[in-house]
Coordinates of C-alpha atoms in Angstrom, one line a residue:
M618 CA -173.2 -165.6 22.3
A619 CA -173.9 -168.0 25.0
Q620 CA -177.5 -167.7 25.7
L621 CA -180.5 -169.9 26.2
T622 CA -183.7 -168.5 24.5
P623 CA -184.5 -168.5 20.8
L624 CA -184.9 -164.6 20.7
S625 CA -181.4 -163.8 21.7
K626 CA -179.3 -161.9 19.2
V627 CA -182.0 -161.4 16.7
L628 CA -180.6 -159.2 13.8
I629 CA -181.5 -155.9 13.4
L630 CA -183.4 -153.3 11.2
T631 CA -186.5 -154.1 13.3
V632 CA -189.9 -153.0 13.9
V633 CA -191.4 -151.9 17.0
V634 CA -194.6 -153.3 18.4
G635 CA -197.3 -151.5 20.1
G636 CA -197.4 -148.4 22.2
V637 CA -194.0 -147.2 22.3
G638 CA -193.4 -145.2 19.3
F639 CA -192.4 -147.1 16.3
A640 CA -195.2 -149.4 15.0
A641 CA -194.7 -148.6 11.4
Y642 CA -191.4 -150.4 11.1
K643 CA -192.1 -154.2 10.8
M644 CA -189.2 -156.4 11.8
K645 CA -190.1 -159.6 9.8
D646 CA -190.3 -157.6 6.6
K647 CA -187.0 -155.8 7.1
I648 CA -184.9 -158.3 8.6
A649 CA -185.6 -161.6 6.7
P650 CA -187.8 -160.9 3.7
P651 CA -188.2 -163.5 1.0
A652 CA -185.5 -163.0 -1.6
Q653 CA -187.6 -161.9 -4.4
N654 CA -185.3 -159.4 -6.1
Q655 CA -182.0 -161.0 -5.7
V656 CA -182.1 -164.7 -6.9
T657 CA -178.7 -165.2 -8.7
S658 CA -176.0 -167.1 -6.7
N659 CA -172.8 -164.8 -6.2
V660 CA -169.7 -164.9 -4.2
P661 CA -170.0 -162.6 -1.2
P662 CA -167.4 -159.9 -1.0
T663 CA -164.5 -160.5 1.1
A664 CA -165.1 -159.5 4.8
S665 CA -162.5 -157.2 5.9
L666 CA -161.9 -156.7 9.7
P667 CA -159.1 -156.1 12.0
G668 CA -158.0 -158.2 14.9
G669 CA -156.0 -156.0 17.3
Q670 CA -152.8 -156.3 19.2
G671 CA -151.6 -154.2 22.1
A672 CA -150.0 -154.2 25.5
G673 CA -151.2 -153.6 29.0
T674 CA -149.6 -153.3 32.5
T675 CA -150.3 -155.2 35.6
A676 CA -153.6 -157.0 36.5
A677 CA -156.1 -155.3 38.7
T678 CA -156.8 -157.0 42.2
P679 CA -160.4 -158.1 42.3
K680 CA -162.7 -157.9 45.3
A681 CA -165.2 -160.5 45.9
M682 CA -168.7 -159.5 46.1
P683 CA -171.9 -161.3 47.1
V684 CA -174.9 -161.8 44.7
G685 CA -178.5 -160.8 45.3
L686 CA -177.9 -157.7 47.5
P687 CA -180.4 -154.8 47.2
P688 CA -179.6 -151.8 45.0
G689 CA -177.1 -149.8 46.8
C690 CA -177.0 -146.2 45.3
T691 CA -180.6 -145.5 44.5
D692 CA -180.1 -141.8 45.3
K693 CA -178.5 -141.4 41.8
P694 CA -180.5 -141.2 38.7
E695 CA -181.5 -144.8 37.4
V696 CA -179.8 -145.8 34.2
R697 CA -181.4 -148.5 32.4
F698 CA -179.4 -150.8 30.2
F699 CA -181.1 -153.4 27.9
L700 CA -179.0 -156.2 26.7
W701 CA -179.0 -159.9 25.5
A702 CA -177.8 -162.9 27.5
W703 CA -174.2 -163.0 26.4
N704 CA -171.1 -164.1 28.3
A705 CA -169.2 -161.2 26.6
Q706 CA -170.8 -159.0 29.1
T707 CA -169.4 -160.9 32.3
G708 CA -167.3 -157.9 33.3
L709 CA -170.3 -155.6 33.2
M710 CA -172.3 -158.2 35.2
H711 CA -169.5 -158.4 37.9
A712 CA -169.3 -154.7 38.0
T713 CA -173.0 -154.2 38.7
G714 CA -173.2 -157.0 41.3
G715 CA -176.9 -157.8 40.6
K716 CA -179.9 -156.7 38.7
Q717 CA -179.2 -153.1 39.8
S718 CA -176.0 -151.6 41.1
T719 CA -175.3 -153.0 44.6
A720 CA -173.6 -150.9 47.4
D721 CA -170.2 -152.4 47.2
S722 CA -170.3 -152.8 43.4
L723 CA -167.9 -150.9 41.0
M724 CA -170.9 -149.2 39.7
C725 CA -172.0 -147.7 42.8
K726 CA -168.2 -146.8 43.6
N727 CA -168.4 -144.8 40.2
G728 CA -171.7 -143.1 41.2
V729 CA -173.7 -145.1 38.6
N730 CA -177.2 -146.6 39.6
L731 CA -177.2 -149.1 36.8
K732 CA -180.3 -151.3 36.1
L733 CA -179.6 -154.3 33.8
I734 CA -182.6 -155.6 31.8
R735 CA -182.4 -158.6 29.7
E736 CA -184.1 -158.0 26.3
D737 CA -183.6 -160.4 23.4
N738 CA -185.6 -158.6 20.6
T739 CA -184.1 -155.8 18.8
D740 CA -187.3 -154.3 17.9
H741 CA -188.1 -153.9 21.6
M742 CA -184.5 -152.5 22.1
Q743 CA -185.2 -149.9 19.4
A744 CA -188.7 -149.1 20.9
F745 CA -187.2 -148.3 24.3
M746 CA -184.5 -146.2 22.8
M747 CA -187.1 -144.2 20.8
S748 CA -189.3 -144.0 23.8
F749 CA -186.5 -142.6 25.9
A750 CA -185.5 -140.0 23.2
E751 CA -189.1 -138.8 22.8
R752 CA -189.4 -138.1 26.7
H753 CA -186.1 -136.4 26.7
K754 CA -187.2 -134.2 23.7
A755 CA -190.3 -133.3 25.7
G756 CA -188.2 -131.9 28.6
E757 CA -187.3 -134.8 30.8
A758 CA -183.7 -134.6 31.8
H759 CA -183.7 -138.1 33.1
P760 CA -186.6 -140.1 31.5
K761 CA -188.2 -142.6 33.8
E762 CA -189.0 -144.9 30.8
G763 CA -187.1 -146.2 28.0
A764 CA -183.4 -147.3 27.4
H765 CA -180.5 -145.3 28.1
F766 CA -178.3 -147.9 26.8
V767 CA -178.5 -151.1 24.7
A768 CA -175.8 -153.7 23.6
I769 CA -175.7 -155.6 20.3
M770 CA -173.1 -157.2 18.2
G771 CA -171.1 -155.0 16.0
D772 CA -171.3 -156.9 12.9
G773 CA -175.1 -156.1 12.9
G774 CA -174.7 -152.4 14.0
A775 CA -175.1 -150.8 10.5
N776 CA -178.6 -152.6 10.2
F777 CA -179.7 -151.8 13.7
L778 CA -178.7 -148.2 13.7
K779 CA -180.1 -147.6 10.3
G780 CA -183.4 -148.5 11.4
L781 CA -183.4 -146.7 14.7
N782 CA -181.5 -143.6 13.6
D783 CA -183.7 -142.8 10.7
R784 CA -186.5 -142.1 13.3
L785 CA -184.3 -140.5 15.9
V786 CA -182.9 -137.8 13.6
K787 CA -186.4 -136.7 13.0
L788 CA -186.1 -135.3 16.7
G789 CA -182.9 -133.6 15.7
D790 CA -179.4 -134.8 14.6
E791 CA -178.3 -134.6 18.4
Y792 CA -180.7 -137.5 19.1
L793 CA -178.7 -139.9 17.2
A794 CA -177.9 -143.3 18.8
V795 CA -174.1 -143.8 18.9
V796 CA -171.6 -146.5 20.0
V797 CA -169.4 -145.5 23.0
G798 CA -167.6 -148.7 24.1
S799 CA -167.5 -152.4 24.0
A800 CA -168.0 -154.8 26.9
G801 CA -166.5 -157.9 25.2
Y802 CA -166.3 -160.2 22.3
S803 CA -167.7 -163.4 20.9
R804 CA -164.6 -165.6 20.5
G805 CA -166.0 -169.1 19.4
E806 CA -169.5 -169.7 20.3
D807 CA -170.8 -168.1 17.1
K808 CA -170.4 -170.6 14.5
F809 CA -170.8 -172.2 11.0
M810 CA -171.4 -176.0 11.4
G811 CA -171.1 -178.6 8.8
P812 CA -169.9 -182.0 7.8
P813 CA -166.3 -182.6 8.5
Q814 CA -165.6 -182.9 4.6
W815 CA -166.5 -179.3 4.3
K816 CA -163.8 -178.4 6.7
A817 CA -161.2 -180.7 5.0
N818 CA -162.3 -179.3 1.5
P819 CA -164.2 -176.1 1.5
Q820 CA -165.2 -176.6 -2.2
A821 CA -167.2 -179.7 -1.1
A822 CA -169.8 -177.3 0.5
R823 CA -171.0 -176.3 -2.9
G824 CA -174.4 -177.7 -3.3
G825 CA -174.8 -177.8 0.5
L826 CA -178.0 -176.7 2.3
V827 CA -177.7 -175.0 5.6
A828 CA -180.3 -173.9 8.1
G829 CA -179.8 -170.4 9.7
Y830 CA -181.5 -167.2 10.9
L831 CA -180.6 -165.2 7.8
R832 CA -178.6 -161.9 7.9
D833 CA -177.8 -162.6 11.4
G834 CA -174.2 -162.7 12.9
D835 CA -173.8 -166.5 12.4
W836 CA -174.9 -166.1 8.8
N837 CA -172.2 -163.5 8.4
I838 CA -169.6 -165.9 9.5
A839 CA -170.6 -168.3 6.9
L840 CA -170.7 -165.6 4.3
K841 CA -167.2 -164.4 5.0
W842 CA -165.9 -168.0 4.7
L843 CA -167.6 -168.4 1.3
G844 CA -166.1 -165.1 0.1
D845 CA -162.5 -166.2 1.3
N846 CA -163.0 -169.5 -0.5
Q847 CA -164.5 -168.0 -3.6
I848 CA -167.8 -170.1 -3.1
P849 CA -171.0 -168.6 -4.5
N850 CA -174.0 -168.0 -2.0
N851 CA -177.5 -168.4 -3.2
P852 CA -179.8 -165.8 -1.7
D853 CA -182.9 -167.4 -3.0
E854 CA -184.5 -169.3 -0.3
K855 CA -186.8 -171.2 -2.6
T856 CA -184.4 -172.6 -5.2
Y857 CA -181.4 -175.0 -5.2
D858 CA -178.0 -174.1 -6.9
P859 CA -175.7 -177.1 -7.0
S860 CA -172.7 -174.7 -7.5
A861 CA -173.4 -172.5 -4.4
L862 CA -174.2 -172.8 -0.8
N863 CA -178.1 -172.7 -0.2
W864 CA -180.2 -171.8 2.7
V865 CA -183.2 -172.9 4.7
A866 CA -184.6 -169.9 6.7
A867 CA -185.1 -170.7 10.5
S868 CA -187.1 -168.7 12.9
D869 CA -184.2 -168.4 15.4
Y870 CA -180.9 -170.0 16.2
L871 CA -182.4 -173.0 18.0
D872 CA -184.7 -173.8 15.1
A873 CA -181.6 -173.7 12.8
A874 CA -180.1 -176.4 15.0
E875 CA -183.4 -178.3 15.3
K876 CA -183.7 -178.4 11.6
Y877 CA -180.6 -180.3 11.1
I878 CA -181.3 -182.5 14.1
S879 CA -184.8 -183.5 12.7
G880 CA -183.7 -184.2 9.4
Y881 CA -185.6 -181.3 7.7
C882 CA -186.0 -181.4 3.9
E883 CA -187.8 -179.3 1.3
E884 CA -188.6 -179.7 -2.4
R885 CA -186.8 -177.0 -4.5
K886 CA -186.3 -176.4 -8.1
N887 CA -182.6 -177.1 -9.3
T888 CA -181.4 -173.9 -10.9
Q889 CA -179.3 -176.0 -13.4
T890 CA -181.5 -178.9 -14.4
G891 CA -184.8 -177.3 -13.7
K892 CA -186.1 -180.3 -11.8
V893 CA -188.0 -180.1 -8.6
E894 CA -186.2 -182.4 -6.1
K895 CA -185.9 -183.0 -2.3
Y896 CA -182.9 -181.6 -0.4
C897 CA -182.1 -182.1 3.1
V898 CA -180.4 -179.7 5.8
Q899 CA -176.6 -180.6 5.9
G900 CA -175.4 -177.9 8.4
A901 CA -176.3 -175.0 10.6
V902 CA -175.1 -171.6 11.7
T903 CA -176.0 -171.1 15.4
W904 CA -174.5 -170.3 18.9
T905 CA -174.5 -171.8 22.4
P906 CA -176.7 -173.8 23.2
G907 CA -177.6 -174.5 19.5
D908 CA -174.3 -176.0 18.9
V909 CA -174.7 -178.0 22.3
N910 CA -178.0 -179.4 21.0
I911 CA -176.4 -180.6 17.8
A912 CA -173.6 -182.3 19.4
T913 CA -175.7 -184.0 22.1
K914 CA -178.9 -184.8 20.2
K915 CA -177.4 -185.8 16.7
G916 CA -173.8 -185.1 16.1
G917 CA -172.0 -185.4 12.9
L918 CA -171.1 -181.7 12.4
V919 CA -167.9 -179.9 13.3
S920 CA -167.2 -176.2 13.6
I921 CA -166.2 -175.2 10.1
V922 CA -165.3 -171.7 11.2
S923 CA -166.3 -169.4 14.1
T924 CA -165.5 -166.2 15.9
R925 CA -162.6 -168.0 17.4
E926 CA -160.8 -167.6 14.1
Y927 CA -162.8 -164.6 13.0
R928 CA -161.8 -162.7 16.3
S929 CA -162.8 -159.2 15.4
Q930 CA -166.2 -159.8 13.7
M931 CA -168.5 -159.7 16.8
P932 CA -167.7 -157.2 19.5
N933 CA -170.4 -156.5 22.0
V934 CA -171.0 -152.7 21.4
I935 CA -172.7 -150.3 23.9
I936 CA -175.1 -147.9 22.3
G937 CA -176.4 -144.8 23.9
H938 CA -178.2 -141.4 23.2
K939 CA -175.8 -138.8 21.8
V940 CA -177.5 -135.7 23.5
W941 CA -178.2 -137.3 26.8
M942 CA -174.7 -138.7 27.2
S943 CA -173.2 -135.2 26.3
Q944 CA -175.3 -133.8 29.1
N945 CA -174.1 -136.5 31.6
R946 CA -170.5 -137.1 30.6
E947 CA -169.2 -138.0 34.1
L948 CA -171.9 -140.5 34.6
V949 CA -171.2 -142.2 31.2
K950 CA -167.4 -142.2 32.1
G951 CA -168.3 -143.8 35.5
M952 CA -170.2 -146.7 33.7
L953 CA -167.5 -147.3 31.2
R954 CA -164.9 -147.2 33.8
A955 CA -166.7 -149.7 36.1
T956 CA -167.3 -152.0 33.0
F957 CA -163.7 -151.8 32.0
E958 CA -162.5 -152.5 35.6
G959 CA -164.8 -155.3 35.8
G960 CA -163.3 -156.8 32.7
D961 CA -159.9 -156.3 34.2
Q962 CA -161.0 -158.3 37.3
V963 CA -162.6 -161.1 35.4
K964 CA -159.4 -161.6 33.4
A965 CA -157.3 -161.5 36.5
D966 CA -159.2 -163.8 38.8
P967 CA -161.5 -167.0 38.3
A968 CA -163.5 -165.7 41.6
A969 CA -164.4 -162.6 39.6
L970 CA -165.5 -164.8 36.6
R971 CA -167.6 -166.8 39.0
H972 CA -169.2 -163.7 40.4
G973 CA -170.0 -162.4 37.1
A974 CA -171.4 -165.7 36.1
E975 CA -173.7 -165.7 39.1
V976 CA -174.9 -162.2 38.3
S977 CA -175.5 -163.5 34.6
A978 CA -177.6 -166.2 35.8
L979 CA -179.7 -163.8 38.0
V980 CA -180.0 -161.0 35.4
Y981 CA -180.6 -163.4 32.5
N982 CA -183.0 -165.7 34.4
E983 CA -181.4 -168.6 32.6
G984 CA -179.1 -171.5 33.6
D985 CA -176.8 -171.2 36.5
A986 CA -173.4 -170.0 37.3
D987 CA -171.7 -173.4 36.3
Y988 CA -173.3 -173.0 32.8
W989 CA -172.0 -169.5 32.2
V990 CA -168.6 -170.4 33.6
K991 CA -168.2 -173.6 31.5
Y992 CA -169.1 -171.9 28.2
F993 CA -167.1 -168.6 28.9
N994 CA -164.1 -170.3 27.3
V995 CA -164.0 -172.6 24.4
V996 CA -164.5 -176.2 25.4
T997 CA -164.1 -179.4 23.2
E998 CA -166.7 -182.2 23.6
T999 CA -167.3 -185.4 22.0
D1000 CA -170.7 -185.4 20.0
K1001 CA -173.1 -188.3 19.6
Q1002 CA -171.4 -189.6 16.7
G1003 CA -168.0 -189.5 18.3
L1004 CA -166.7 -186.4 16.7
E1005 CA -164.8 -183.7 18.6
V1006 CA -166.6 -180.4 18.5
E1007 CA -165.6 -176.9 19.9
L1008 CA -168.5 -175.2 21.9
G1009 CA -168.8 -171.7 23.6
G1010 CA -166.1 -169.0 23.9
S1011 CA -166.4 -165.3 24.9
S1012 CA -164.0 -162.6 26.2
V1013 CA -164.5 -159.4 28.1
N1014 CA -163.0 -156.1 27.4
N1015 CA -161.0 -153.8 29.6
L1016 CA -159.8 -150.3 28.7
A1017 CA -156.9 -151.7 26.7
D1018 CA -159.2 -153.8 24.6
N1019 CA -161.4 -150.8 23.9
L1020 CA -158.2 -148.8 22.7
Q1021 CA -157.5 -151.6 20.3
T1022 CA -161.3 -152.1 19.2
F1023 CA -161.6 -148.4 18.2
G1024 CA -158.1 -147.8 16.8
L1025 CA -156.9 -145.5 19.6
V1026 CA -153.3 -146.7 20.0
P1027 CA -150.5 -146.6 17.4
G1028 CA -150.4 -149.4 15.0
S1029 CA -153.9 -150.5 15.8
T1030 CA -157.0 -150.5 13.3
N1031 CA -160.4 -149.4 14.1
L1032 CA -161.9 -153.0 14.5
F1033 CA -165.5 -151.8 15.1
A1034 CA -165.6 -149.5 12.1
A1035 CA -164.3 -152.2 10.1
T1036 CA -166.6 -154.9 11.1
Y1037 CA -169.7 -152.3 10.9
E1038 CA -168.7 -151.3 7.2
V1039 CA -167.7 -155.0 6.0
F1040 CA -170.9 -156.7 7.1
A1041 CA -173.2 -153.8 5.9
N1042 CA -171.6 -154.4 2.4
I1043 CA -172.1 -158.1 2.6
V1044 CA -175.8 -157.7 3.5
R1045 CA -176.1 -155.3 0.7
S1046 CA -174.3 -157.5 -1.8
Q1047 CA -176.8 -160.3 -1.2
Y1048 CA -180.0 -158.2 -0.5
P1049 CA -179.7 -155.0 -1.9
D1050 CA -183.2 -153.9 -1.3
L1051 CA -182.7 -154.6 2.4
L1052 CA -180.0 -152.2 3.2
P1053 CA -179.2 -150.0 0.3
T1054 CA -177.3 -147.3 2.6
W1055 CA -176.5 -146.8 6.2
Y1056 CA -174.9 -144.4 8.4
P1057 CA -171.1 -144.2 8.1
A1058 CA -169.1 -145.6 11.1
A1059 CA -167.6 -142.1 11.9
R1060 CA -171.1 -140.6 12.3
I1061 CA -172.4 -143.3 14.9
T1062 CA -169.2 -143.7 16.9
D1063 CA -168.1 -141.5 19.7
T1064 CA -164.8 -142.4 21.3
S1065 CA -164.4 -139.2 23.3
Y1066 CA -165.6 -141.1 26.6
I1067 CA -162.8 -143.6 26.4
Q1068 CA -160.3 -141.0 25.3
E1069 CA -161.0 -138.9 28.5
L1070 CA -160.6 -142.0 30.7
L1071 CA -157.3 -142.6 29.1
R1072 CA -156.2 -139.1 30.0
T1073 CA -156.7 -139.8 33.7
E1074 CA -155.8 -143.5 34.1
A1075 CA -153.6 -146.1 32.4
P1076 CA -154.9 -149.6 31.3
K1077 CA -154.7 -151.9 34.3
T1078 CA -154.3 -155.2 32.5
A1079 CA -153.4 -156.3 29.0
P1080 CA -155.8 -156.6 26.0
D1081 CA -157.0 -160.0 25.0
L1082 CA -154.6 -160.9 22.1
P1083 CA -153.9 -163.9 20.2
K1084 CA -150.5 -165.6 20.2
F1085 CA -148.6 -167.1 17.4
E1086 CA -145.7 -169.5 17.5
A1087 CA -143.6 -169.1 14.4
A1088 CA -142.3 -172.7 14.5
A1089 CA -145.9 -174.2 14.9
P1090 CA -147.0 -175.6 11.5
V1091 CA -150.5 -174.9 10.2
K1092 CA -152.7 -177.9 11.0
Q1093 CA -156.1 -176.8 9.8
I1094 CA -156.7 -174.7 6.5
I1095 CA -159.8 -172.4 6.7
S1096 CA -159.4 -170.7 3.5
R1097 CA -157.4 -170.4 0.4
R1098 CA -157.4 -167.6 -2.2
S1099 CA -155.3 -166.1 -5.0
W1100 CA -154.8 -162.3 -5.3
Q1101 CA -153.6 -160.6 -8.4
I1102 CA -151.1 -158.3 -6.7
T1103 CA -149.0 -157.1 -9.5
F1104 CA -145.4 -156.2 -9.5
E1105 CA -143.1 -154.1 -11.6
S1106 CA -141.6 -156.5 -14.2
G1107 CA -138.7 -158.6 -12.8
S1108 CA -138.8 -157.0 -9.5
A1109 CA -140.5 -157.1 -6.1
R1110 CA -141.9 -153.6 -6.3
F1111 CA -145.6 -153.2 -6.3
S1112 CA -147.3 -151.6 -9.3
G1113 CA -150.0 -149.0 -8.7
S1114 CA -152.8 -151.6 -9.2
G1115 CA -150.9 -154.0 -6.9
E1116 CA -151.2 -151.6 -4.1
S1117 CA -154.9 -151.3 -4.6
E1118 CA -155.2 -155.1 -4.3
L1119 CA -153.0 -155.0 -1.2
S1120 CA -155.5 -152.7 0.7
K1121 CA -158.3 -155.3 -0.1
L1122 CA -156.1 -158.1 1.1
L1123 CA -155.3 -156.2 4.4
D1124 CA -159.1 -155.7 5.0
D1125 CA -159.6 -159.4 4.2
L1126 CA -157.0 -160.7 6.7
V1127 CA -157.5 -158.3 9.7
I1128 CA -161.0 -159.9 10.5
A1129 CA -159.5 -163.2 10.9
G1130 CA -157.3 -162.1 13.8
G1131 CA -157.0 -165.5 15.2
T1132 CA -155.5 -167.2 12.1
I1133 CA -152.1 -167.8 10.8
V1134 CA -151.4 -166.2 7.3
E1135 CA -149.4 -168.1 4.8
V1136 CA -148.3 -166.0 1.7
H1137 CA -147.4 -168.1 -1.2
G1138 CA -145.4 -166.5 -4.2
H1139 CA -145.8 -167.8 -7.8
T1140 CA -144.3 -166.7 -11.1
D1141 CA -144.7 -167.5 -14.7
N1142 CA -142.0 -169.4 -16.5
K1143 CA -140.3 -166.3 -18.1
G1144 CA -136.6 -166.3 -16.9
S1145 CA -134.6 -168.9 -15.2
L1146 CA -135.8 -171.6 -12.9
N1147 CA -133.4 -170.4 -10.0
G1148 CA -134.4 -166.7 -10.8
N1149 CA -138.2 -167.3 -10.7
Q1150 CA -137.7 -169.1 -7.4
A1151 CA -135.9 -166.3 -5.9
L1152 CA -138.2 -163.6 -7.4
S1153 CA -141.4 -165.5 -5.9
E1154 CA -139.7 -165.4 -2.4
E1155 CA -138.7 -161.8 -2.7
R1156 CA -142.5 -161.0 -3.6
A1157 CA -144.0 -163.0 -0.9
F1158 CA -141.7 -161.2 1.7
A1159 CA -142.6 -157.8 0.1
V1160 CA -146.4 -158.6 0.8
K1161 CA -145.5 -159.8 4.3
G1162 CA -143.4 -156.6 4.9
W1163 CA -146.3 -154.3 3.6
L1164 CA -148.8 -156.0 5.8
E1165 CA -146.7 -155.7 9.0
Q1166 CA -145.8 -152.0 8.1
Q1167 CA -149.5 -151.1 7.6
S1168 CA -150.8 -152.6 10.9
A1169 CA -148.1 -154.0 13.3
T1170 CA -150.6 -154.8 15.9
N1171 CA -152.6 -157.0 13.6
F1172 CA -149.6 -158.8 12.1
P1173 CA -147.4 -159.6 15.1
Q1174 CA -144.2 -161.7 14.8
G1175 CA -145.2 -165.4 13.9
R1176 CA -148.4 -164.7 12.3
V1177 CA -147.4 -164.1 8.6
R1178 CA -145.3 -167.0 7.1
V1179 CA -143.7 -166.9 3.6
H1180 CA -143.6 -169.8 0.9
A1181 CA -142.0 -169.5 -2.5
H1182 CA -142.9 -171.8 -5.4
G1183 CA -141.5 -170.0 -8.5
Q1184 CA -142.9 -171.4 -11.7
S1185 CA -143.5 -174.8 -10.2
E1186 CA -147.4 -174.6 -9.7
P1187 CA -148.9 -172.8 -12.7
L1188 CA -152.8 -172.3 -12.6
E1189 CA -152.9 -171.8 -16.4
S1190 CA -150.6 -172.7 -19.4
N1191 CA -147.5 -170.4 -19.7
T1192 CA -148.0 -170.5 -23.5
T1193 CA -150.3 -167.3 -23.5
E1194 CA -149.9 -164.0 -21.9
I1195 CA -153.3 -164.4 -20.2
G1196 CA -152.3 -167.7 -18.8
R1197 CA -148.9 -166.2 -17.6
S1198 CA -150.7 -163.3 -15.9
K1199 CA -152.7 -165.8 -13.9
N1200 CA -149.6 -167.6 -12.8
R1201 CA -147.8 -164.4 -11.5
R1202 CA -149.7 -164.4 -8.4
V1203 CA -149.7 -164.3 -4.6
E1204 CA -152.0 -166.9 -2.9
V1205 CA -153.0 -166.5 0.8
V1206 CA -153.8 -169.3 3.0
L1207 CA -155.5 -168.8 6.4
G1208 CA -155.1 -171.6 9.0
T1209 CA -154.8 -172.6 12.7
N1210 CA -152.5 -174.8 14.5

């Protein structure tokens, strides 16, 4: 997310400091503990998220609004919304008109006196949510303190809500914090940066040392990429494994960038040789302006992969109190309606984007409108060493986008639920003591407000969707992985175990909604050369057809391409049954053009 302070987007499971109700939960110990109990390098599980499609109607007509006007509907109850500095909220900024709803704003027109408050620390967010709930439990219908709503990134939702809801449920199950909508997405600015050779050959990243704020969203990006390329991750921050990707813990995303810029090195024990040697940082996981700092101050790194390719990984999700929202349904729907209409207008008119950027600069007290406009979309700039680097990139959501995000239209998949569950599993795979359990996505999601909006109004503009040109070749490969999708002998019909593997493949592909999918079919050498060539093609087309049938919106025309190789590219010798079984495979390549 495009923001300028080190504390933005701190990941989750946090502790609250003094005086607001949750001092016993310590952020540092829960978010980034030393990796004491999980020290063996391992390949992260495949990340599995959808990347939706859909259709809208006509664009909304925006109305220009000035910035800096006084609050305009203070006769309504004040609703406090704590959020990070993030361009994905530009539609919300535009809809509010200032730090508090202005007279001509979409919020006031919907009867919502919304107060926007920047808060970069999730420990404070949790504290404000807890304080609000305690006051409501004590009898205040509209508590004067605390947070009505907060917004965080969806891939960190399981961690955040586990820490918060474990305390809220002590007030009663009705006090759960739940997700009710999404204001936008990170679409490029959150990224894994490394040397160009890692992008050209992912296996070259083995033995690399990367700086990052661990267990954060940008770390999630790198972990998915490792899983897709079957590269082990070393979760022990004190050792060096030459066969895995290794990590230096940074205090925040700017520190991660600075550790690369400054040439930071550490002495570590090599897990294979037992020798203690010096190793230096070669890459970073960060977001804007950390990526800008790397490009302008040192250079030499490119975007290995980002939320531009992993489109559905990082939705901005709006979290509120279950009980209070149920008692104020029209107010909640009004806030969501205004936010989504603000997204419509930002999509439709550069003037609305500019207005949202001006409000962002005011609310966040960082940068200026030019900054927020510049990095709203992905831009390509030349770094200090002459490399071209992609920087920035976010998008705003309207009603149609929310229908896709929560799987509320035919052919779509619940993107939020997938990203929530997938990255909870990734954290648990690497640090099982950190997040052994979490609240199921269904329990902490309430789409009834969006569904009620849909019953009274149609989406005004189309959702933000990737477009694929079937004739455009893949120019950049992001990952390559073999899948043991089994078929009935001599046919293109899936076996029972093959369908189980297909479900895993589906989950793996939907997260990377901005990528082209190449399905490569291979056989062993049983049968004729021509027969095996035809069979490998039939099997690859069977996989393509299955994916498109399961989720048409995630696999539109032009996204999935088929390649048949027959028996020409064996992985193992065909002289043994074990070797032949490994050669009967489907290889999936993700790439961009």
